[in-house]
PDB file of C-alpha atoms and ligand atoms in Angstrom:
ATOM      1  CA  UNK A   1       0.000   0.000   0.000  1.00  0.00           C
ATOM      2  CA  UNK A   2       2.500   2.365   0.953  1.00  0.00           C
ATOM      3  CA  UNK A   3       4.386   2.150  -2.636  1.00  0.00           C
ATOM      4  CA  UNK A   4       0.476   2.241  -3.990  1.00  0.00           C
ATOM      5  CA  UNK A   5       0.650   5.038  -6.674  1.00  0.00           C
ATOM      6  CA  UNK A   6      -3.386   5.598  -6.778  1.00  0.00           C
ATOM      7  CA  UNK A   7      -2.894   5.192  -2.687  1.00  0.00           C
ATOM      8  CA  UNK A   8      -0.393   8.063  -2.987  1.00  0.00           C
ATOM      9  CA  UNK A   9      -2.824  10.365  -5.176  1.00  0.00           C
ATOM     10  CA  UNK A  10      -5.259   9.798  -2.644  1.00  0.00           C
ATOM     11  CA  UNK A  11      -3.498  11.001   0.327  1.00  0.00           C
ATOM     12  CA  UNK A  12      -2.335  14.260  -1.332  1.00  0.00           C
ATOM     13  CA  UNK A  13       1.321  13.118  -2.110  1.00  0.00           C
ATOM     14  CA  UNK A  14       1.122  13.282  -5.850  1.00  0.00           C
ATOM     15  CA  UNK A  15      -0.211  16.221  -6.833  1.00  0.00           C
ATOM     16  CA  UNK A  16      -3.198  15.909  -9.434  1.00  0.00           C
ATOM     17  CA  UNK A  17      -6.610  17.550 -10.556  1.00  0.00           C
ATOM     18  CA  UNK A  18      -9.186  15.890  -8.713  1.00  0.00           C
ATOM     19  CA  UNK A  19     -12.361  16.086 -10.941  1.00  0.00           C
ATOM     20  CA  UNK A  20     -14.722  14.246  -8.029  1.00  0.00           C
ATOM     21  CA  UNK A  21     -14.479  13.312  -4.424  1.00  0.00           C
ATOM     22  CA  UNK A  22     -16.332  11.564  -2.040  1.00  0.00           C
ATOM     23  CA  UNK A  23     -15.821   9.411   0.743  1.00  0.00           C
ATOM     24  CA  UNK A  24     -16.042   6.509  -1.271  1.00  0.00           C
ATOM     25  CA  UNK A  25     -14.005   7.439  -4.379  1.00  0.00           C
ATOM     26  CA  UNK A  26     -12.138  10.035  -6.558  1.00  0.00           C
ATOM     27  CA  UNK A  27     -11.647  10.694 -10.036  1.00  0.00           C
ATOM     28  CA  UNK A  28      -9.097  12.077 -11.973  1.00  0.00           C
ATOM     29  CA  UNK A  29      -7.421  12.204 -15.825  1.00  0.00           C
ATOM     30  CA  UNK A  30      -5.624   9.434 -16.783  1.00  0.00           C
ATOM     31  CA  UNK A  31      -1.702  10.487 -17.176  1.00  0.00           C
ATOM     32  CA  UNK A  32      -1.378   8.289 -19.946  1.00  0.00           C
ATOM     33  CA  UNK A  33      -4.799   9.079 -21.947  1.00  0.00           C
ATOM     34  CA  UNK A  34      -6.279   6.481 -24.663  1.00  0.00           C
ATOM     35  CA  UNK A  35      -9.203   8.387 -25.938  1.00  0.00           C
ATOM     36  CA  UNK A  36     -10.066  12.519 -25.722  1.00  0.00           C
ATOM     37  CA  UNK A  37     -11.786  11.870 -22.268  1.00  0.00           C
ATOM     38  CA  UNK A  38      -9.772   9.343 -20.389  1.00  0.00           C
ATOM     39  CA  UNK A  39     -11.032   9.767 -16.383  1.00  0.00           C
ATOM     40  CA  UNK A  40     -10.113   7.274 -13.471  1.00  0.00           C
ATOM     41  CA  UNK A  41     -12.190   6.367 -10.636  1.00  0.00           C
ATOM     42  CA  UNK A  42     -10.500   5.387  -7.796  1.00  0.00           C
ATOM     43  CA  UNK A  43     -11.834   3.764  -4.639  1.00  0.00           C
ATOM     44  CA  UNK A  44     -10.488   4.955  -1.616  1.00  0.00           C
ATOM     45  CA  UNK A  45      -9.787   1.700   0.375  1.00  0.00           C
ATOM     46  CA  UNK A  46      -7.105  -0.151  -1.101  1.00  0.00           C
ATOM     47  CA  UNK A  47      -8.578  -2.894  -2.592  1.00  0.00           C
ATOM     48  CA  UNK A  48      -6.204  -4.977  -5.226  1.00  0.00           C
ATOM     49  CA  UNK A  49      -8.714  -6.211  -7.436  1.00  0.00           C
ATOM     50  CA  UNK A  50     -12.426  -6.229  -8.387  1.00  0.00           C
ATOM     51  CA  UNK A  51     -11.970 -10.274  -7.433  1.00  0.00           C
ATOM     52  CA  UNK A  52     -11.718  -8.851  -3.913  1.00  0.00           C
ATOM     53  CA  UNK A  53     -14.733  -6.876  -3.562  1.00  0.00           C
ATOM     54  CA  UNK A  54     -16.381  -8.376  -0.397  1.00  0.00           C
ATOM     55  CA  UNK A  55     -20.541  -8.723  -0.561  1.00  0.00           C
ATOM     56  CA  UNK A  56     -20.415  -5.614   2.030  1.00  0.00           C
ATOM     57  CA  UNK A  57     -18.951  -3.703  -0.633  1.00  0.00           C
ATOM     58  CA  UNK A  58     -21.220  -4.731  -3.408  1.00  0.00           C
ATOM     59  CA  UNK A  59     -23.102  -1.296  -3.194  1.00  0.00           C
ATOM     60  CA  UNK A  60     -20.027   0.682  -3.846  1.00  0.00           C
ATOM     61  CA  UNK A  61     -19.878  -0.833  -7.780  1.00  0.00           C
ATOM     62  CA  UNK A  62     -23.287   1.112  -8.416  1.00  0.00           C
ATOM     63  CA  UNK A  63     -22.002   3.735  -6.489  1.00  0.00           C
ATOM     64  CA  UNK A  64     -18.845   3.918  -9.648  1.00  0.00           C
ATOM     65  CA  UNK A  65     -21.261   3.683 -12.430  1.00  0.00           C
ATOM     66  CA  UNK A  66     -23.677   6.643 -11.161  1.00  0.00           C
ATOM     67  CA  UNK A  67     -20.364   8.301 -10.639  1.00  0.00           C
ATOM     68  CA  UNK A  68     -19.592   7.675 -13.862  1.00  0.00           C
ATOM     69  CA  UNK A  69     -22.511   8.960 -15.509  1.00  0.00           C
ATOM     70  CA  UNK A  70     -22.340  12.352 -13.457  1.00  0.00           C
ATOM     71  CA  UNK A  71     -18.882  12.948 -14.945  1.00  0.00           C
ATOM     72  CA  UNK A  72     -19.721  11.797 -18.428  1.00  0.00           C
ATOM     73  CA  UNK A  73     -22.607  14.278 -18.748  1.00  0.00           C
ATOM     74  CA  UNK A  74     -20.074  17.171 -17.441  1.00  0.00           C
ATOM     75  CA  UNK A  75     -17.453  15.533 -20.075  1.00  0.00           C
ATOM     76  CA  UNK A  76     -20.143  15.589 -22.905  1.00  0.00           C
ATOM     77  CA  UNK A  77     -19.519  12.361 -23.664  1.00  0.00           C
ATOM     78  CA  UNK A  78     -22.763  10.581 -22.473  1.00  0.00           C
ATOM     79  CA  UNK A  79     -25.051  11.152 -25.274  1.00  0.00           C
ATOM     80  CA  UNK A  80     -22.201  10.125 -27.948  1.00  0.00           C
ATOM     81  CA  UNK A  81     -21.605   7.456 -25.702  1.00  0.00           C
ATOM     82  CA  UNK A  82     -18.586   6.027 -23.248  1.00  0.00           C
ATOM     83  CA  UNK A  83     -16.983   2.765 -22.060  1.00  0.00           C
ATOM     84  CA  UNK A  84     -16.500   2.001 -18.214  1.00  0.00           C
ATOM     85  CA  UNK A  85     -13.958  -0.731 -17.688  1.00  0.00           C
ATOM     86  CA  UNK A  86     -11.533  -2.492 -15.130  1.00  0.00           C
ATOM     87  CA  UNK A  87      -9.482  -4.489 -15.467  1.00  0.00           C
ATOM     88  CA  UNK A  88      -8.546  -7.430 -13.709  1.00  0.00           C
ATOM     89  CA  UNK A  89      -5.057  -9.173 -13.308  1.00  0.00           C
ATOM     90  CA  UNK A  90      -2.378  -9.890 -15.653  1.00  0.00           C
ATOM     91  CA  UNK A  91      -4.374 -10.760 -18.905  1.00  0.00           C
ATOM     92  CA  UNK A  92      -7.193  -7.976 -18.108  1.00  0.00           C
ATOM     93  CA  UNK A  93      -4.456  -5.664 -18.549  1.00  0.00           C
ATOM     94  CA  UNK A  94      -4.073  -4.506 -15.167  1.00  0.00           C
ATOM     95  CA  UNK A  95      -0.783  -2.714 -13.814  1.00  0.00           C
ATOM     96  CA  UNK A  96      -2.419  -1.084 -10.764  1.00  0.00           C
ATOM     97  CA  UNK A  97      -3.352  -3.094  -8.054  1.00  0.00           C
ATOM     98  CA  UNK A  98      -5.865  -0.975  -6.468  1.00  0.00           C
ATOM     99  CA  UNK A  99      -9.286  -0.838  -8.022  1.00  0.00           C
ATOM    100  CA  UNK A 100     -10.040   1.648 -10.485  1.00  0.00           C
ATOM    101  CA  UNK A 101     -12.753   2.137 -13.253  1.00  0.00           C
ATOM    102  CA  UNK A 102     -11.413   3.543 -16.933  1.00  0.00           C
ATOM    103  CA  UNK A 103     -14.239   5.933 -18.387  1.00  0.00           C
ATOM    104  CA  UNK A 104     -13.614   6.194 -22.282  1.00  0.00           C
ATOM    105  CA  UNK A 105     -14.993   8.585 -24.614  1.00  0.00           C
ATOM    106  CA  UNK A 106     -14.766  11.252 -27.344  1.00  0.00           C
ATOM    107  CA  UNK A 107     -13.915   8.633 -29.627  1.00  0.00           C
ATOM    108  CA  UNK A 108     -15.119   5.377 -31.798  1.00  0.00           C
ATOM    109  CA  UNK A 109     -14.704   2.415 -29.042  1.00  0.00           C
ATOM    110  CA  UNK A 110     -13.870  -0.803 -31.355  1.00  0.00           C
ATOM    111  CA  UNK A 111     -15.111  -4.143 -30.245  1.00  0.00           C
ATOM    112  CA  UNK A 112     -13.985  -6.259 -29.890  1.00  0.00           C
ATOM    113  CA  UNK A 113     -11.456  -4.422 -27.340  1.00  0.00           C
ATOM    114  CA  UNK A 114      -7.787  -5.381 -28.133  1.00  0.00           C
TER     115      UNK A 114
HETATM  116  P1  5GP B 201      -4.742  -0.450 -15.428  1.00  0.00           P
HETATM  117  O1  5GP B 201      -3.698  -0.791 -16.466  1.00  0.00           O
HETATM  118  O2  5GP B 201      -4.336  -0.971 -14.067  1.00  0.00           O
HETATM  119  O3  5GP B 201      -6.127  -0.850 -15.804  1.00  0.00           O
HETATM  120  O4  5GP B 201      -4.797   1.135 -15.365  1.00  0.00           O
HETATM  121  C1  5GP B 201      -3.864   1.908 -14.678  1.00  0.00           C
HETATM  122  C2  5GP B 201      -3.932   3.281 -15.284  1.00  0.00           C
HETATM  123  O5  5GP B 201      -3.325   4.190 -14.396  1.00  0.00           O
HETATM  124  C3  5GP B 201      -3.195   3.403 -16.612  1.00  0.00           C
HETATM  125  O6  5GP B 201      -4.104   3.795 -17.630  1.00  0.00           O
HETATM  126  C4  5GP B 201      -2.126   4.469 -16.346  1.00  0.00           C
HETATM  127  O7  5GP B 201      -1.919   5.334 -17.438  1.00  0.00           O
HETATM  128  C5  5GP B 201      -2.681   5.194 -15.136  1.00  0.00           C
HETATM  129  N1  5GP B 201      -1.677   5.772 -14.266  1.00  0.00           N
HETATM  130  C6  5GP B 201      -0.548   5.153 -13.803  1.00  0.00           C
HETATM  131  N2  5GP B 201       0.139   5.984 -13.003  1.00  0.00           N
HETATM  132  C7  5GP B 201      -0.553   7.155 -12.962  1.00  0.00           C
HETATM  133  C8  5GP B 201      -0.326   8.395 -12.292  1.00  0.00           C
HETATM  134  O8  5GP B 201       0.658   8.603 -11.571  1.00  0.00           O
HETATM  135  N3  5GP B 201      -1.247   9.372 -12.485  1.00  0.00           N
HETATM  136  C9  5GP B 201      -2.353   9.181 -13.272  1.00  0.00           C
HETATM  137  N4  5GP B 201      -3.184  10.228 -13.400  1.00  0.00           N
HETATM  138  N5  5GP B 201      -2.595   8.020 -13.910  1.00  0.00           N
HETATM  139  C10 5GP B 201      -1.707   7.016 -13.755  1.00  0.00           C
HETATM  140 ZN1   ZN B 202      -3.676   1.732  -3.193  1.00  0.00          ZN
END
């Protein structure tokens, strides 16, 4: 946790934009962005993976995708349309280990995703 990156945003130590904050999650651009609106959402426990989301914390995934929609009305990009994704392990094409939702837009999405 302590060498957590998204653990590091969170407590202030990286400075960066937050667009949203709760005390559930917060969201901010993607440093490395893969479409015109490229927006994290973070959870703010440290959990590794979505595999580890307990039934107590079942309510906190609906939580993420009204989230979600909030931001991709302010980002125009819900009436054009938007992905929501997370990945999961290795061959998801994870690389943090804390959860975190990619919302995609402003672009085509292909699917199948590569
Ligand atoms: P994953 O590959 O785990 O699904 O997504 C991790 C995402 O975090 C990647 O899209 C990567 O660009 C992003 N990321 C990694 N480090 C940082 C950082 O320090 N700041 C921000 N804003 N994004 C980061
Ligand atoms: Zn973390």
């Amino acid at each position: 946790m302590e060498d957590c990156i998204f653990c590091k945003i969170i407590k202030g130590e990286l400075a960066t934009e937050l667009l949203y904050e709760d005390d559930q999650l917060v969201a901010f651009r993607d440093i490395d962005p893969q479409a015109p609106v490229h927006i994290l959402l973070v959870t703010k426990e440290h959990i590794p993976t979505i595999l580890d989301i307990e039934e107590r914390k079942q309510g906190l995934i609906g939580h993420i995708y009204r989230v979600a929609a909030k931001l991709a009305r302010e980002n125009n990009i819900a009436e054009t349309g938007y992905r929501l994704v997370s990945n999961c392990n290795k061959e998801g094409g994870q690389t943090v280990f804390h959860i975190h939702f990619h919302l995609l837009g402003g672009r085509s999405m292909q699917w199948p995703p590569g």
